[in-house]
Amino acid sequence: MVAPWSSRCACCVNVDISLFSEIFMTVRGFLSAWEHRGYYNPRTSQYTLLISITGIHYCFYGQCHYGMPCKEEVNATEKGKRPHPVMLTRLLALVAHALAEADNRPEPKDLWKEPINATLWKPCSDQRDWEASGNISSSEGTNGYIIISANGGINQQRVAICNAVTISRLLNATLVIPKFLYSNVWLDKSQFRDIYQEDYFIKYLKPDIRIVKELPLELQSLDLEAIGSLVNDTDVMKEAKPSIYVKKILPILLKNRVVHFVGFGNRLSFDPIPFQLQRLRCRCNFHALRFVHKIQETGALLVERLQGHMPHLSPLQDNLLGHFAGKSIPSGNRNESSKYLAVHLRFEIDMVAYSMCYFGGGKDEEEELEMYRQIHFPVLTEIKRTTKLPSAAFLRSEGKCPLAPEEAVLMLAAIGFKRRTSIYIAGAEIYGGRHRMAAISRLYPALVTKETLLSPSELEPFRNFSSQLAALDFIACASADAFAMTDPGSQFSSLVQGYRMYYGGGDLPTLRPNKRRLASILVKNATIEWKEFETRVNKLIQQTKQVHERPIARSIFRHPRCPESSGPELVLALWLIPRHEAPLESTWRLGDKALTLS
């Protein structure tokens, strides 16, 4: 009997179900021969056979390439968890064999390491060149008060906080502890004091700016919109230069004594900006913002269970975990391995819907995502209705689509992570639910999340607080022996990468795919062989691991390797660390000294 859906899939055409037993015997014969040659030991051959049959199962029931499902999916479940066809099934079958073969081979030498010149960069944004006294000068912050109400999730809000600190110093203003706007995407009412230590924040930045918890009483009753002190994101362009604030905002501040920024998403440029203001922005991000004790304690518990021992006291752990670093905590269910890989799978329904990409779910997927966009992204829906947008195929070819779990697992296997690698998955509910995650869990069984590592009672204080849960993910990812992101544009991944770069000392590699180049490889999934796929993916990942100074205008939160934030060891740095996208004959600025390379 021929499978009724087989004619819909090129790799399954005219496949007779009766051949299954013959295929089974053939695979078993191959494994027996390979076992005699020493490729496998008896303990792994049975598992390999299971993977092989799983690969054949994919061929019958999965999807051969983008956009061509082999079988209709039924029994739709709740939004975002409906079973979806798995893409790239041919490559998934190949990777199953590759992972089994790799069991008896050593890992690549540089898998858990950064290039040696990464060790040359040392954190230095805690250093101040201006006068730092115990009490702030009476002239500091006298131009008025700055309030911000930051939008977005915890990561966008963190960037807004650091930009507000910098603007306050620029305008000689007093900063009011930032407020967080409620988001209908994140659904979290947490405020600054629920996530960060307020008193520590105020005290640490006291030599830099004046910070208060509330406006003075005489200013609280003012109608800020009526007097022109309400500034939203349409009034200040994205990544505005400091001169814009001096020209447009300072006069309002001097006149009304208060300015309220609403939204304030990415409203300060990265270049050009005065050296000490850039350093202050880094000081806020890497030193002044510390999670509250509730988050630190549970974060330490997560890291201990992942590493198999309590977190070592280090500059990174001291910042993330405070006095809970190095403190013995009941271990619960520890992992055997001391090394773990953290992966940020940015594949929640909001990202999938916003991307305008297609992930193989047919008409049901398109309708589901369109409904989500109408509710949560009405502006995008209107743009789609009135404007001809790029096709989903074009977006994918340009690397504009978030990586699906099956694409992420192919990347990890190609890099060299073995199937027994402990993997921590960060993120909220993956679009497609457990059905979609099966692509990873079948191939990497030692897969955990905060929900599986922590007990219900340990998670209870964080339920319904997505920003606080994201803070736990941040701690686990920043502390990981290796971190892999699937969307380099993600603010979460960018902040984690920056933390690891700043505090890692060359020991905390981050794997960041070039999605455009990866898409050009994945599009050949119907014909490409595993060895070629492995070679090409390794090459593009190695290129993104190269150590260089922050490119001009790039985010200092993501890439703090620059004189303002991380100073290189002078003698070796001149030889080992290139200025990215700059000629060899260029001038470097280290602190207040200019050095010319010849």
Coordinates of C-alpha atoms in Angstrom, one line a residue:
M1 CA 0.0 0.0 0.0
V2 CA 1.4 3.4 -1.0
A3 CA 1.1 6.1 1.7
P4 CA -1.8 8.4 0.5
W5 CA 0.3 11.5 1.3
S6 CA 3.5 10.3 -0.3
S7 CA 2.9 11.9 -3.7
R8 CA 3.0 15.4 -2.0
C9 CA 6.6 15.0 -1.0
A10 CA 9.5 14.6 -3.5
C11 CA 11.6 12.5 -1.2
C12 CA 8.7 10.2 -0.4
V13 CA 7.1 9.6 -3.8
N14 CA 6.0 6.0 -4.4
V15 CA 7.5 4.8 -1.0
D16 CA 5.7 1.6 -0.2
I17 CA 5.0 1.0 3.5
S18 CA 5.9 -2.7 3.1
L19 CA 9.5 -1.6 2.5
F20 CA 9.7 -0.4 6.1
S21 CA 10.8 -3.8 7.4
E22 CA 13.4 -4.1 4.6
I23 CA 14.8 -0.6 5.5
F24 CA 14.9 -1.6 9.1
M25 CA 16.9 -4.7 8.4
T26 CA 19.3 -2.7 6.1
V27 CA 19.9 -0.1 8.8
R28 CA 20.5 -2.8 11.4
G29 CA 23.0 -4.5 9.0
F30 CA 24.9 -1.3 8.6
L31 CA 25.1 -0.8 12.3
S32 CA 26.3 -4.3 12.9
A33 CA 29.1 -3.8 10.3
W34 CA 30.1 -0.4 11.8
E35 CA 30.1 -1.9 15.3
H36 CA 32.6 -4.5 14.2
R37 CA 34.8 -1.7 12.7
G38 CA 34.8 0.1 16.0
Y39 CA 32.6 3.0 15.0
Y40 CA 30.1 2.2 17.8
N41 CA 30.1 0.3 21.0
P42 CA 27.3 -2.1 21.9
R43 CA 25.8 0.5 24.3
T44 CA 25.1 3.1 21.6
S45 CA 24.1 1.0 18.6
Q46 CA 20.6 0.4 19.8
Y47 CA 20.1 4.2 20.3
T48 CA 21.5 4.9 16.9
L49 CA 19.1 2.4 15.3
L50 CA 16.3 4.2 17.1
I51 CA 17.5 7.6 15.6
S52 CA 17.7 6.0 12.2
I53 CA 14.2 4.8 12.3
T54 CA 13.1 8.2 13.6
G55 CA 14.7 9.7 10.5
I56 CA 12.6 7.5 8.3
H57 CA 9.6 8.4 10.3
Y58 CA 10.3 12.0 9.5
C59 CA 10.4 11.2 5.8
F60 CA 6.9 9.7 6.0
Y61 CA 5.3 12.2 8.4
G62 CA 7.3 15.4 8.4
Q63 CA 8.2 17.9 5.8
C64 CA 11.0 17.6 3.1
H65 CA 11.6 21.2 2.6
Y66 CA 10.2 24.7 3.3
G67 CA 6.6 25.0 2.5
M68 CA 5.7 21.4 1.4
P69 CA 4.1 19.4 4.3
C70 CA 4.0 15.6 3.8
K71 CA 0.9 15.2 5.9
E72 CA -1.9 17.5 7.0
E73 CA -1.8 18.4 10.7
V74 CA -5.0 17.9 12.7
N75 CA -6.3 18.3 16.2
A76 CA -5.4 22.0 16.6
T77 CA -4.6 22.9 20.2
E78 CA -4.4 26.3 22.0
K79 CA -2.8 29.3 20.3
G80 CA 0.9 28.9 19.7
K81 CA 1.0 25.2 20.7
R82 CA -0.8 23.6 17.7
P83 CA 1.3 20.8 16.2
H84 CA 3.3 22.1 13.2
P85 CA 5.1 20.2 10.5
V86 CA 8.9 19.9 11.1
M87 CA 11.1 21.5 8.4
L88 CA 14.3 20.2 7.0
T89 CA 13.6 16.5 7.6
R90 CA 16.3 15.2 5.3
L91 CA 19.0 17.1 7.2
L92 CA 17.5 16.0 10.5
A93 CA 17.8 12.4 9.4
L94 CA 21.5 13.0 8.4
V95 CA 22.3 14.8 11.7
A96 CA 20.9 11.8 13.7
H97 CA 23.5 9.6 12.1
A98 CA 26.3 12.2 12.5
L99 CA 25.6 12.6 16.2
A100 CA 25.7 8.8 16.7
E101 CA 29.0 8.6 14.9
A102 CA 30.5 11.5 16.9
D103 CA 29.9 9.6 20.2
N104 CA 33.3 8.0 20.1
R105 CA 35.2 11.0 18.7
P106 CA 36.7 13.9 20.8
E107 CA 35.0 17.3 20.7
P108 CA 36.5 20.1 18.6
K109 CA 39.3 21.7 20.7
D110 CA 37.8 25.2 20.5
L111 CA 34.2 24.2 21.1
W112 CA 34.1 25.6 24.7
K113 CA 36.8 28.3 24.1
E114 CA 37.2 31.8 22.7
P115 CA 40.1 32.9 20.6
I116 CA 43.2 33.5 22.8
N117 CA 43.2 37.3 22.1
A118 CA 39.8 37.5 23.9
T119 CA 41.7 37.2 27.2
L120 CA 43.4 40.6 26.6
W121 CA 40.3 42.7 27.2
K122 CA 39.8 43.7 30.9
P123 CA 36.7 45.4 32.3
C124 CA 37.3 49.0 33.1
S125 CA 34.0 50.9 32.9
D126 CA 33.9 51.1 36.7
Q127 CA 36.8 53.6 36.5
R128 CA 35.9 57.3 36.7
D129 CA 37.9 60.2 35.4
W130 CA 35.7 62.9 36.9
E131 CA 35.7 63.8 40.6
A132 CA 34.1 61.1 42.6
S133 CA 33.4 62.2 46.1
G134 CA 31.3 60.6 48.8
N135 CA 28.7 63.3 48.5
I136 CA 27.5 64.6 45.2
S137 CA 28.3 68.2 44.5
S138 CA 25.5 70.7 45.3
S139 CA 25.6 71.8 41.6
E140 CA 24.9 68.3 40.3
G141 CA 21.5 67.6 38.9
T142 CA 20.3 71.2 39.4
N143 CA 18.9 71.7 35.9
G144 CA 15.7 69.7 36.7
Y145 CA 14.3 66.2 36.9
I146 CA 14.2 63.5 34.2
I147 CA 11.5 60.8 34.4
I148 CA 11.3 57.9 32.0
S149 CA 8.5 55.4 31.5
A150 CA 10.2 52.6 29.6
N151 CA 8.3 50.3 27.2
G152 CA 9.0 46.8 26.0
G153 CA 10.3 43.9 28.1
I154 CA 13.0 43.7 30.6
N155 CA 15.8 43.9 28.0
Q156 CA 14.5 47.0 26.3
Q157 CA 13.9 48.5 29.7
R158 CA 17.4 47.9 30.8
V159 CA 18.8 49.7 27.8
A160 CA 16.4 52.6 28.5
I161 CA 17.6 52.8 32.1
C162 CA 21.3 53.1 31.0
N163 CA 20.4 55.7 28.4
A164 CA 18.5 57.7 30.9
V165 CA 21.4 57.7 33.3
T166 CA 23.7 59.0 30.5
I167 CA 21.2 61.7 29.4
S168 CA 20.8 62.8 33.0
R169 CA 24.6 63.4 33.3
L170 CA 24.7 65.1 29.9
L171 CA 21.9 67.6 30.9
N172 CA 23.0 67.9 34.5
A173 CA 19.6 66.6 35.7
T174 CA 18.4 64.5 38.5
L175 CA 17.0 61.1 37.5
V176 CA 13.9 59.8 39.0
I177 CA 13.9 56.0 39.4
P178 CA 12.6 54.7 36.1
K179 CA 9.0 53.4 35.7
F180 CA 8.1 50.5 33.4
L181 CA 5.1 50.6 31.1
Y182 CA 2.7 47.6 31.1
S183 CA 3.0 45.6 27.8
N184 CA 0.2 43.6 26.3
V185 CA 2.8 41.2 25.0
W186 CA 4.9 40.6 28.2
L187 CA 1.9 41.0 30.6
D188 CA 4.1 41.9 33.5
K189 CA 3.4 44.6 36.1
S190 CA 6.9 44.5 37.6
Q191 CA 8.5 47.8 38.4
F192 CA 12.2 48.7 38.9
R193 CA 12.2 47.7 42.6
D194 CA 10.8 44.2 41.7
I195 CA 13.7 43.4 39.5
Y196 CA 16.7 45.6 40.5
Q197 CA 18.1 46.7 43.8
E198 CA 17.0 50.3 44.1
D199 CA 19.3 51.4 46.9
Y200 CA 22.4 49.8 45.3
F201 CA 21.6 51.5 42.0
I202 CA 21.3 54.9 43.7
K203 CA 24.4 54.4 45.8
Y204 CA 26.7 53.0 43.0
L205 CA 25.9 55.9 40.6
K206 CA 26.0 58.6 43.3
P207 CA 29.5 59.9 42.1
D208 CA 28.0 60.2 38.6
I209 CA 24.4 61.5 38.9
R210 CA 21.8 62.4 41.5
I211 CA 19.0 59.8 41.6
V212 CA 15.7 60.1 43.7
K213 CA 12.8 57.8 44.1
E214 CA 10.1 60.4 43.5
L215 CA 9.6 63.8 42.1
P216 CA 9.5 66.7 44.7
L217 CA 5.9 67.3 45.9
E218 CA 5.7 70.7 44.2
L219 CA 6.3 69.1 40.8
Q220 CA 4.0 66.0 41.2
S221 CA 0.8 68.0 40.5
L222 CA 2.0 69.5 37.2
D223 CA 0.2 68.6 34.0
L224 CA 3.4 67.7 32.1
E225 CA 1.6 67.3 28.8
A226 CA 0.0 70.7 29.1
I227 CA 3.3 72.5 29.8
G228 CA 5.1 70.7 27.0
S229 CA 7.3 68.4 29.2
L230 CA 5.9 65.1 27.9
V231 CA 8.3 63.7 25.3
N232 CA 7.4 60.6 23.4
D233 CA 9.3 58.5 20.8
T234 CA 8.0 60.6 17.9
D235 CA 9.6 63.7 19.4
V236 CA 13.1 62.2 19.6
M237 CA 14.5 60.1 16.8
K238 CA 15.8 56.6 17.3
E239 CA 19.5 56.7 18.3
A240 CA 19.6 60.4 18.6
K241 CA 22.9 62.1 19.1
P242 CA 23.7 63.9 22.4
S243 CA 23.5 67.2 20.6
I244 CA 19.8 66.6 19.9
Y245 CA 19.1 66.4 23.7
V246 CA 21.1 69.6 24.3
K247 CA 19.3 71.5 21.6
K248 CA 15.7 70.2 22.0
I249 CA 15.4 68.8 25.6
L250 CA 17.6 71.1 27.7
P251 CA 15.5 74.2 27.0
I252 CA 12.3 72.4 28.2
L253 CA 14.1 71.1 31.2
L254 CA 15.4 74.6 32.2
K255 CA 12.0 76.1 31.7
N256 CA 9.7 73.5 33.4
R257 CA 12.2 71.8 35.7
V258 CA 11.0 68.4 34.6
V259 CA 10.9 66.3 31.4
H260 CA 9.0 63.0 31.1
F261 CA 10.2 60.6 28.4
V262 CA 7.5 58.0 27.5
G263 CA 8.7 54.9 25.7
F264 CA 12.4 55.9 25.4
G265 CA 13.3 52.8 23.3
N266 CA 16.8 53.1 21.9
R267 CA 16.7 56.9 21.9
L268 CA 20.5 57.5 22.3
S269 CA 23.1 56.9 19.7
F270 CA 26.2 54.8 20.2
D271 CA 28.5 57.0 18.2
P272 CA 29.5 59.8 18.3
I273 CA 29.3 60.2 22.1
P274 CA 31.8 61.7 24.6
F275 CA 34.2 59.1 26.0
Q276 CA 33.1 59.5 29.7
L277 CA 29.4 59.4 28.8
Q278 CA 29.9 56.1 26.9
R279 CA 31.8 54.7 29.9
L280 CA 29.0 55.8 32.2
R281 CA 26.5 54.0 30.1
C282 CA 28.6 50.8 30.4
R283 CA 29.0 51.4 34.1
C284 CA 25.3 51.4 34.5
N285 CA 24.7 48.2 32.6
F286 CA 27.6 46.1 33.9
H287 CA 27.9 47.4 37.4
A288 CA 25.0 49.4 38.7
L289 CA 22.1 47.2 37.8
R290 CA 21.9 44.2 40.2
F291 CA 19.0 41.8 40.5
V292 CA 17.0 41.7 43.7
H293 CA 17.9 39.0 46.2
K294 CA 14.9 36.9 45.3
I295 CA 16.1 36.6 41.7
Q296 CA 19.8 36.2 42.7
E297 CA 19.0 33.3 45.1
T298 CA 16.9 31.4 42.6
G299 CA 19.4 32.2 39.8
A300 CA 22.2 30.7 41.9
L301 CA 20.1 27.6 42.4
L302 CA 19.6 27.3 38.7
V303 CA 23.4 27.6 38.0
E304 CA 24.3 25.2 40.7
R305 CA 22.0 22.5 39.3
L306 CA 23.3 23.1 35.8
Q307 CA 27.0 23.0 36.7
G308 CA 26.8 20.3 39.4
H309 CA 28.4 22.5 42.0
M310 CA 27.7 25.9 43.6
P311 CA 28.7 28.9 41.4
H312 CA 32.3 30.0 41.9
L313 CA 32.9 33.5 43.2
S314 CA 34.0 35.5 40.2
P315 CA 33.4 39.1 38.9
L316 CA 30.6 37.8 36.7
Q317 CA 28.9 35.8 39.5
D318 CA 29.4 38.5 42.0
N319 CA 27.5 40.9 39.7
L320 CA 24.8 38.4 38.8
L321 CA 24.3 36.6 42.1
G322 CA 25.8 38.9 44.8
H323 CA 26.4 37.1 48.1
F324 CA 24.6 34.0 46.8
A325 CA 27.7 33.2 44.6
G326 CA 29.8 30.6 46.4
K327 CA 27.2 30.0 49.0
S328 CA 26.0 26.4 49.5
I329 CA 22.4 26.0 48.5
P330 CA 20.3 22.8 48.6
S331 CA 21.2 21.2 45.3
G332 CA 18.1 19.3 44.4
N333 CA 18.4 17.5 41.0
R334 CA 21.9 18.3 39.8
N335 CA 23.2 17.5 36.3
E336 CA 26.2 15.1 36.1
S337 CA 28.1 17.2 33.7
S338 CA 29.8 20.4 34.9
K339 CA 29.7 22.0 31.4
Y340 CA 26.5 23.2 29.9
L341 CA 25.4 25.0 26.7
A342 CA 22.7 27.7 27.0
V343 CA 20.6 28.3 23.9
H344 CA 18.2 31.3 23.5
L345 CA 15.5 30.0 21.2
R346 CA 13.7 33.2 20.3
F347 CA 10.8 31.4 18.7
E348 CA 7.8 32.6 20.7
I349 CA 4.6 33.4 18.9
D350 CA 5.2 37.2 19.1
M351 CA 8.6 36.9 17.3
V352 CA 7.2 34.5 14.7
A353 CA 4.2 36.7 14.0
Y354 CA 6.2 39.9 13.8
S355 CA 8.8 38.4 11.5
M356 CA 6.2 37.9 8.7
C357 CA 8.1 34.7 7.8
Y358 CA 6.6 31.2 7.0
F359 CA 7.5 28.1 9.0
G360 CA 5.8 25.3 7.1
G361 CA 2.4 25.3 8.9
G362 CA 0.3 26.0 5.8
K363 CA -2.9 28.1 5.9
D364 CA -3.6 27.3 9.5
E365 CA -0.3 28.9 10.5
E366 CA -0.9 32.0 8.3
E367 CA -4.4 32.5 9.8
E368 CA -3.2 32.0 13.4
L369 CA -0.3 34.5 13.0
E370 CA -2.4 37.0 11.2
M371 CA -5.0 37.0 14.1
Y372 CA -2.1 37.5 16.6
R373 CA -0.8 40.4 14.6
Q374 CA -4.2 42.1 14.5
I375 CA -4.4 41.9 18.3
H376 CA -0.8 42.7 19.3
F377 CA 0.7 44.5 16.3
P378 CA -2.1 46.5 14.7
V379 CA 0.3 49.0 13.1
L380 CA 2.1 46.1 11.3
T381 CA -1.3 44.7 10.2
E382 CA -2.2 48.1 8.7
I383 CA 1.2 48.3 6.9
K384 CA 0.7 44.8 5.5
R385 CA -2.8 45.8 4.2
T386 CA -1.6 49.0 2.5
T387 CA 1.9 48.2 1.4
K388 CA 3.5 45.5 -0.7
L389 CA 5.9 43.8 1.7
P390 CA 8.7 41.4 0.8
S391 CA 7.7 37.8 0.4
A392 CA 8.4 35.2 3.1
A393 CA 10.9 33.5 0.8
F394 CA 12.8 36.8 0.3
L395 CA 12.8 37.5 4.1
R396 CA 14.3 34.0 4.7
S397 CA 16.9 34.4 2.0
E398 CA 18.0 37.7 3.6
G399 CA 18.3 36.1 7.1
K400 CA 15.4 38.1 8.5
C401 CA 13.6 35.0 10.0
P402 CA 14.1 33.7 13.5
L403 CA 15.6 30.2 13.5
A404 CA 13.1 27.4 14.2
P405 CA 14.2 24.7 16.7
E406 CA 15.0 22.3 13.9
E407 CA 17.3 24.9 12.3
A408 CA 19.0 25.6 15.6
V409 CA 19.7 21.9 16.3
L410 CA 21.3 21.5 12.9
M411 CA 23.6 24.4 13.7
L412 CA 24.6 23.0 17.1
A413 CA 25.3 19.5 15.7
A414 CA 27.4 21.0 12.8
I415 CA 29.5 23.0 15.3
G416 CA 30.4 19.8 17.2
F417 CA 28.2 19.6 20.3
K418 CA 27.6 15.9 21.1
R419 CA 24.2 14.5 21.8
R420 CA 24.9 14.0 25.5
T421 CA 25.7 17.8 25.9
S422 CA 23.7 19.4 28.7
I423 CA 21.6 22.1 27.1
Y424 CA 19.7 24.8 28.9
I425 CA 16.9 26.3 26.7
A426 CA 16.0 29.9 27.5
G427 CA 12.8 31.6 26.5
A428 CA 9.1 31.5 26.9
E429 CA 6.6 29.0 25.3
I430 CA 8.0 28.0 21.9
Y431 CA 5.6 28.5 19.0
G432 CA 4.3 25.0 18.1
G433 CA 4.8 23.7 21.6
R434 CA 6.4 20.4 22.5
H435 CA 5.8 19.0 19.0
R436 CA 8.1 21.6 17.5
M437 CA 10.7 21.1 20.3
A438 CA 10.8 17.4 19.5
A439 CA 13.4 18.2 16.8
I440 CA 15.8 19.1 19.5
S441 CA 14.8 16.8 22.3
R442 CA 15.0 13.7 20.2
L443 CA 18.6 14.5 19.2
Y444 CA 19.8 16.1 22.5
P445 CA 18.0 14.3 25.3
A446 CA 19.9 16.1 28.1
L447 CA 17.8 19.2 27.5
V448 CA 16.5 21.3 30.5
T449 CA 14.7 24.5 31.2
K450 CA 14.1 26.6 34.3
E451 CA 10.7 24.8 34.6
T452 CA 12.3 21.4 34.7
L453 CA 15.2 22.4 37.0
L454 CA 13.1 24.2 39.6
S455 CA 10.3 22.8 41.6
P456 CA 6.8 24.3 41.4
S457 CA 7.3 25.9 44.8
E458 CA 10.6 27.5 43.7
L459 CA 9.0 28.9 40.6
E460 CA 5.8 30.1 42.4
P461 CA 7.2 33.6 43.3
F462 CA 7.8 34.3 39.7
R463 CA 4.6 33.1 38.1
N464 CA 2.8 35.7 36.0
F465 CA 6.0 37.8 36.0
S466 CA 7.6 37.3 32.6
S467 CA 10.3 39.9 33.2
Q468 CA 11.5 38.2 36.4
L469 CA 11.5 34.8 34.7
A470 CA 13.5 36.4 31.9
A471 CA 16.0 37.6 34.6
L472 CA 16.5 33.9 35.6
D473 CA 17.1 33.0 32.0
F474 CA 19.6 35.9 31.8
I475 CA 21.6 34.5 34.8
A476 CA 21.6 31.0 33.4
C477 CA 22.7 32.1 29.9
A478 CA 25.4 34.6 31.1
S479 CA 26.9 31.9 33.4
A480 CA 26.9 29.1 30.8
D481 CA 30.1 27.5 29.5
A482 CA 28.9 28.3 26.0
F483 CA 26.0 30.4 24.8
A484 CA 24.3 30.1 21.4
M485 CA 21.8 32.6 20.1
T486 CA 19.4 31.9 17.3
D487 CA 18.5 35.5 16.6
P488 CA 21.4 38.0 16.7
G489 CA 18.9 40.9 16.6
S490 CA 17.4 39.8 19.9
Q491 CA 17.9 42.3 22.7
F492 CA 18.1 39.5 25.3
S493 CA 20.9 37.7 23.3
S494 CA 22.7 41.0 22.7
L495 CA 22.8 41.8 26.5
V496 CA 23.9 38.2 27.4
Q497 CA 26.6 38.4 24.8
G498 CA 27.8 41.7 26.1
Y499 CA 27.9 40.4 29.7
R500 CA 29.9 37.4 28.7
M501 CA 32.3 39.5 26.6
Y502 CA 32.8 42.0 29.5
Y503 CA 33.2 39.6 32.4
G504 CA 34.3 36.4 30.6
G505 CA 38.1 37.0 30.3
G506 CA 38.1 34.9 27.1
D507 CA 36.5 31.8 28.8
L508 CA 32.9 32.3 27.8
P509 CA 32.3 31.8 24.1
T510 CA 29.2 33.0 22.3
L511 CA 28.0 31.4 19.1
R512 CA 26.2 33.9 16.9
P513 CA 25.0 32.7 13.4
N514 CA 25.1 34.9 10.3
K515 CA 21.5 34.1 9.4
R516 CA 21.7 35.3 5.9
R517 CA 24.6 32.9 5.1
L518 CA 23.0 30.2 7.1
A519 CA 19.8 30.6 5.0
S520 CA 21.9 30.2 1.8
I521 CA 23.1 26.8 3.2
L522 CA 19.8 25.6 4.5
V523 CA 18.0 26.3 1.2
K524 CA 20.0 23.4 -0.3
N525 CA 18.7 21.0 2.3
A526 CA 17.3 18.6 -0.4
T527 CA 20.7 17.9 -1.9
I528 CA 23.6 19.0 0.4
E529 CA 25.6 16.3 2.2
W530 CA 26.3 16.4 5.9
K531 CA 30.0 16.9 5.6
E532 CA 29.6 20.0 3.3
F533 CA 26.9 21.3 5.6
E534 CA 29.1 20.8 8.7
T535 CA 32.1 22.5 7.0
R536 CA 30.2 25.6 5.8
V537 CA 28.3 26.1 9.1
N538 CA 31.6 25.8 11.1
K539 CA 33.2 28.4 8.9
L540 CA 30.5 31.0 9.4
I541 CA 30.4 30.5 13.1
Q542 CA 34.2 30.7 13.4
Q543 CA 34.0 34.1 11.6
T544 CA 31.5 35.5 14.1
K545 CA 33.8 34.3 17.0
Q546 CA 36.7 36.5 15.9
V547 CA 37.9 39.1 18.4
H548 CA 37.9 42.7 17.4
E549 CA 37.2 46.1 18.8
R550 CA 33.6 47.3 18.7
P551 CA 32.7 48.6 15.2
I552 CA 31.6 52.2 15.1
A553 CA 27.9 52.8 15.8
R554 CA 27.4 49.2 17.0
S555 CA 25.7 48.6 20.4
I556 CA 28.0 48.9 23.3
F557 CA 25.7 46.7 25.3
R558 CA 26.3 43.8 22.8
H559 CA 29.9 44.6 22.0
P560 CA 31.7 46.2 25.0
R561 CA 35.2 45.5 23.6
C562 CA 36.2 49.2 23.3
P563 CA 38.4 51.6 25.3
E564 CA 35.4 53.1 27.1
S565 CA 34.4 49.8 28.6
S566 CA 37.1 47.1 28.3
G567 CA 40.8 48.1 28.1
P568 CA 43.1 45.7 26.3
E569 CA 46.5 44.7 27.6
L570 CA 48.5 47.4 25.7
V571 CA 51.6 45.6 24.3
L572 CA 49.9 42.5 23.1
A573 CA 46.7 44.2 22.0
L574 CA 48.5 46.2 19.3
W575 CA 49.6 43.0 17.7
L576 CA 46.6 40.7 18.3
I577 CA 43.5 42.7 18.2
P578 CA 42.4 44.3 14.9
R579 CA 40.2 47.2 14.6
H580 CA 37.2 45.7 12.8
E581 CA 36.4 47.1 9.4
A582 CA 39.4 49.5 9.5
P583 CA 42.7 49.6 7.7
L584 CA 45.8 48.4 9.4
E585 CA 47.3 51.9 9.4
S586 CA 44.9 53.4 11.9
T587 CA 44.9 55.3 15.1
W588 CA 43.6 53.5 18.3
R589 CA 42.4 55.4 21.3
L590 CA 43.2 53.7 24.6
G591 CA 42.0 56.0 27.4
D592 CA 43.4 59.4 26.6
K593 CA 46.3 58.2 24.5
A594 CA 46.3 57.9 20.8
L595 CA 48.5 55.1 19.3
T596 CA 49.3 54.9 15.6
L597 CA 49.7 51.5 14.0
S598 CA 52.1 51.3 11.1

